[in-house]
Amino acid sequence: MAKSFPHSFEVCNCHKVTLGEIVYVVKEKGAKSLDDLAKLTDAGTCCKCCVDASCDIGEEKMQLYLTQILNKFNK
Ligand code: FES
């Protein structure tokens, strides 16, 4: 079962963007892509470790990725 996260969960640590902000721009502003999220929130525009698991090293893992969130809404 997928873990659930509060809307206050910080998805993008570099720009302090929360899950709630991501959900808001997807639902209310029509964001459908990583580019849209970047333009509307700046999420994923610095180290990019919040985008997907590609920069996970060993036990150092982000818990939730922008691509996971977009996939959930783009089904
Ligand atoms: S954690 Fe999102 S760009 Fe670095």
GROMACS .gro file of N, CA and C and ligand atoms in nm:
model
  229
    1MET      N    1   0.084  -0.119   0.000
    1MET     CA    2   0.000   0.000   0.000
    1MET      C    3   0.088   0.124   0.000
    2ALA      N    4   0.052   0.222  -0.080
    2ALA     CA    5   0.133   0.343  -0.090
    2ALA      C    6   0.125   0.424   0.039
    3LYS      N    7   0.237   0.481   0.074
    3LYS     CA    8   0.242   0.569   0.191
    3LYS      C    9   0.169   0.698   0.158
    4SER      N   10   0.097   0.754   0.255
    4SER     CA   11   0.033   0.882   0.228
    4SER      C   12   0.112   0.993   0.296
    5PHE      N   13   0.109   1.111   0.236
    5PHE     CA   14   0.186   1.224   0.284
    5PHE      C   15   0.092   1.341   0.313
    6PRO      N   16   0.121   1.419   0.417
    6PRO     CA   17   0.039   1.538   0.443
    6PRO      C   18   0.068   1.645   0.339
    7HIS      N   19  -0.025   1.735   0.317
    7HIS     CA   20  -0.004   1.842   0.219
    7HIS      C   21   0.113   1.932   0.257
    8SER      N   22   0.152   1.929   0.385
    8SER     CA   23   0.264   2.010   0.430
    8SER      C   24   0.400   1.944   0.400
    9PHE      N   25   0.397   1.820   0.348
    9PHE     CA   26   0.521   1.749   0.317
    9PHE      C   27   0.599   1.825   0.210
   10GLU      N   28   0.728   1.851   0.238
   10GLU     CA   29   0.811   1.926   0.145
   10GLU      C   30   0.867   1.832   0.039
   11VAL      N   31   0.815   1.842  -0.082
   11VAL     CA   32   0.859   1.754  -0.192
   11VAL      C   33   0.990   1.805  -0.249
   12CYS      N   34   0.999   1.934  -0.273
   12CYS     CA   35   1.122   1.994  -0.327
   12CYS      C   36   1.190   2.072  -0.215
   13ASN      N   37   1.299   2.014  -0.165
   13ASN     CA   38   1.370   2.076  -0.053
   13ASN      C   39   1.443   2.204  -0.096
   14CYS      N   40   1.493   2.207  -0.218
   14CYS     CA   41   1.568   2.325  -0.263
   14CYS      C   42   1.481   2.450  -0.261
   15HIS      N   43   1.358   2.437  -0.308
   15HIS     CA   44   1.270   2.554  -0.319
   15HIS      C   45   1.156   2.552  -0.219
   16LYS      N   46   1.163   2.458  -0.122
   16LYS     CA   47   1.063   2.451  -0.015
   16LYS      C   48   0.920   2.441  -0.069
   17VAL      N   49   0.901   2.359  -0.171
   17VAL     CA   50   0.770   2.342  -0.231
   17VAL      C   51   0.702   2.220  -0.170
   18THR      N   52   0.582   2.240  -0.118
   18THR     CA   53   0.512   2.131  -0.050
   18THR      C   54   0.422   2.052  -0.146
   19LEU      N   55   0.381   1.935  -0.098
   19LEU     CA   56   0.287   1.854  -0.174
   19LEU      C   57   0.158   1.932  -0.199
   20GLY      N   58   0.113   2.008  -0.100
   20GLY     CA   59  -0.008   2.087  -0.116
   20GLY      C   60   0.003   2.186  -0.230
   21GLU      N   61   0.118   2.251  -0.245
   21GLU     CA   62   0.138   2.346  -0.354
   21GLU      C   63   0.138   2.274  -0.489
   22ILE      N   64   0.198   2.157  -0.493
   22ILE     CA   65   0.200   2.079  -0.618
   22ILE      C   66   0.058   2.038  -0.656
   23VAL      N   67  -0.016   1.986  -0.560
   23VAL     CA   68  -0.154   1.943  -0.586
   23VAL      C   69  -0.237   2.063  -0.632
   24TYR      N   70  -0.216   2.178  -0.571
   24TYR     CA   71  -0.291   2.299  -0.609
   24TYR      C   72  -0.265   2.336  -0.755
   25VAL      N   73  -0.139   2.340  -0.797
   25VAL     CA   74  -0.113   2.382  -0.935
   25VAL      C   75  -0.159   2.277  -1.036
   26VAL      N   76  -0.160   2.150  -0.996
   26VAL     CA   77  -0.210   2.045  -1.085
   26VAL      C   78  -0.363   2.058  -1.099
   27LYS      N   79  -0.431   2.072  -0.987
   27LYS     CA   80  -0.578   2.075  -0.991
   27LYS      C   81  -0.634   2.209  -1.035
   28GLU      N   82  -0.575   2.317  -0.989
   28GLU     CA   83  -0.633   2.450  -1.013
   28GLU      C   84  -0.569   2.527  -1.126
   29LYS      N   85  -0.444   2.497  -1.157
   29LYS     CA   86  -0.373   2.573  -1.262
   29LYS      C   87  -0.344   2.489  -1.386
   30GLY      N   88  -0.386   2.362  -1.384
   30GLY     CA   89  -0.373   2.278  -1.502
   30GLY      C   90  -0.234   2.227  -1.531
   31ALA      N   91  -0.146   2.225  -1.431
   31ALA     CA   92  -0.010   2.173  -1.453
   31ALA      C   93  -0.016   2.025  -1.487
   32LYS      N   94   0.052   1.986  -1.596
   32LYS     CA   95   0.050   1.846  -1.640
   32LYS      C   96   0.190   1.788  -1.660
   33SER      N   97   0.292   1.872  -1.650
   33SER     CA   98   0.427   1.825  -1.680
   33SER      C   99   0.526   1.883  -1.580
   34LEU      N  100   0.648   1.829  -1.584
   34LEU     CA  101   0.754   1.883  -1.499
   34LEU      C  102   0.782   2.028  -1.535
   35ASP      N  103   0.775   2.062  -1.664
   35ASP     CA  104   0.794   2.202  -1.706
   35ASP      C  105   0.689   2.292  -1.644
   36ASP      N  106   0.564   2.246  -1.644
   36ASP     CA  107   0.456   2.325  -1.583
   36ASP      C  108   0.483   2.347  -1.435
   37LEU      N  109   0.523   2.240  -1.365
   37LEU     CA  110   0.551   2.253  -1.221
   37LEU      C  111   0.666   2.349  -1.198
   38ALA      N  112   0.767   2.342  -1.283
   38ALA     CA  113   0.883   2.431  -1.270
   38ALA      C  114   0.841   2.577  -1.289
   39LYS      N  115   0.761   2.602  -1.392
   39LYS     CA  116   0.717   2.740  -1.419
   39LYS      C  117   0.630   2.795  -1.307
   40LEU      N  118   0.543   2.711  -1.252
   40LEU     CA  119   0.446   2.759  -1.154
   40LEU      C  120   0.496   2.757  -1.009
   41THR      N  121   0.595   2.670  -0.978
   41THR     CA  122   0.639   2.659  -0.839
   41THR      C  123   0.791   2.664  -0.820
   42ASP      N  124   0.868   2.652  -0.928
   42ASP     CA  125   1.015   2.638  -0.923
   42ASP      C  126   1.059   2.499  -0.876
   43ALA      N  127   0.965   2.411  -0.840
   43ALA     CA  128   1.003   2.275  -0.796
   43ALA      C  129   1.081   2.205  -0.907
   44GLY      N  130   1.187   2.136  -0.868
   44GLY     CA  131   1.265   2.058  -0.962
   44GLY      C  132   1.360   2.137  -1.050
   45THR      N  133   1.388   2.261  -1.014
   45THR     CA  134   1.473   2.343  -1.100
   45THR      C  135   1.613   2.367  -1.044
   46CYS      N  136   1.645   2.302  -0.933
   46CYS     CA  137   1.779   2.323  -0.876
   46CYS      C  138   1.858   2.192  -0.887
   47CYS      N  139   1.864   2.112  -0.782
   47CYS     CA  140   1.943   1.988  -0.787
   47CYS      C  141   1.872   1.878  -0.865
   48LYS      N  142   1.743   1.890  -0.881
   48LYS     CA  143   1.656   1.795  -0.954
   48LYS      C  144   1.639   1.660  -0.884
   49CYS      N  145   1.684   1.646  -0.760
   49CYS     CA  146   1.669   1.519  -0.688
   49CYS      C  147   1.524   1.490  -0.651
   50CYS      N  148   1.438   1.589  -0.658
   50CYS     CA  149   1.296   1.566  -0.627
   50CYS      C  150   1.219   1.521  -0.751
   51VAL      N  151   1.283   1.521  -0.868
   51VAL     CA  152   1.213   1.486  -0.992
   51VAL      C  153   1.184   1.336  -0.999
   52ASP      N  154   1.287   1.254  -0.978
   52ASP     CA  155   1.270   1.109  -0.981
   52ASP      C  156   1.383   1.046  -0.900
   53ALA      N  157   1.391   0.914  -0.900
   53ALA     CA  158   1.488   0.844  -0.815
   53ALA      C  159   1.629   0.841  -0.874
   54SER      N  160   1.654   0.912  -0.984
   54SER     CA  161   1.782   0.900  -1.053
   54SER      C  162   1.902   0.948  -0.971
   55CYS      N  163   1.882   1.033  -0.874
   55CYS     CA  164   2.000   1.076  -0.795
   55CYS      C  165   2.000   1.017  -0.655
   56ASP      N  166   1.917   0.914  -0.631
   56ASP     CA  167   1.922   0.844  -0.502
   56ASP      C  168   2.054   0.769  -0.490
   57ILE      N  169   2.117   0.779  -0.375
   57ILE     CA  170   2.244   0.708  -0.352
   57ILE      C  171   2.230   0.630  -0.222
   58GLY      N  172   2.243   0.497  -0.227
   58GLY     CA  173   2.235   0.415  -0.107
   58GLY      C  174   2.108   0.441  -0.029
   59GLU      N  175   2.124   0.473   0.098
   59GLU     CA  176   2.009   0.499   0.184
   59GLU      C  177   1.957   0.641   0.170
   60GLU      N  178   2.032   0.727   0.100
   60GLU     CA  179   1.993   0.866   0.079
   60GLU      C  180   1.886   0.872  -0.029
   61LYS      N  181   1.759   0.871   0.011
   61LYS     CA  182   1.651   0.871  -0.086
   61LYS      C  183   1.550   0.979  -0.052
   62MET      N  184   1.496   1.042  -0.156
   62MET     CA  185   1.382   1.129  -0.136
   62MET      C  186   1.265   1.033  -0.111
   63GLN      N  187   1.160   1.079  -0.050
   63GLN     CA  188   1.048   0.989  -0.020
   63GLN      C  189   0.936   0.998  -0.123
   64LEU      N  190   0.930   1.110  -0.191
   64LEU     CA  191   0.822   1.133  -0.287
   64LEU      C  192   0.879   1.218  -0.401
   65TYR      N  193   0.845   1.180  -0.523
   65TYR     CA  194   0.903   1.248  -0.638
   65TYR      C  195   0.796   1.318  -0.720
   66LEU      N  196   0.837   1.424  -0.788
   66LEU     CA  197   0.743   1.500  -0.872
   66LEU      C  198   0.681   1.411  -0.979
   67THR      N  199   0.761   1.321  -1.037
   67THR     CA  200   0.707   1.235  -1.142
   67THR      C  201   0.598   1.142  -1.087
   68GLN      N  202   0.615   1.095  -0.964
   68GLN     CA  203   0.513   1.009  -0.901
   68GLN      C  204   0.382   1.086  -0.886
   69ILE      N  205   0.393   1.211  -0.842
   69ILE     CA  206   0.273   1.291  -0.820
   69ILE      C  207   0.203   1.316  -0.952
   70LEU      N  208   0.279   1.356  -1.055
   70LEU     CA  209   0.219   1.381  -1.187
   70LEU      C  210   0.153   1.254  -1.241
   71ASN      N  211   0.221   1.139  -1.226
   71ASN     CA  212   0.165   1.013  -1.276
   71ASN      C  213   0.031   0.982  -1.211
   72LYS      N  214   0.022   1.014  -1.083
   72LYS     CA  215  -0.104   0.986  -1.011
   72LYS      C  216  -0.220   1.066  -1.071
   73PHE      N  217  -0.192   1.192  -1.108
   73PHE     CA  218  -0.297   1.277  -1.161
   73PHE      C  219  -0.318   1.260  -1.311
   74ASN      N  220  -0.219   1.212  -1.383
   74ASN     CA  221  -0.228   1.201  -1.529
   74ASN      C  222  -0.277   1.065  -1.575
   75LYS      N  223  -0.334   0.984  -1.489
   75LYS     CA  224  -0.384   0.851  -1.528
   75LYS      C  225  -0.511   0.864  -1.608
   76FES     S1  226   1.498   1.911  -0.416
   76FES    FE1  227   1.383   1.991  -0.580
   76FES     S2  228   1.531   2.086  -0.708
   76FES    FE2  229   1.646   2.013  -0.539
   0.00000   0.00000   0.00000
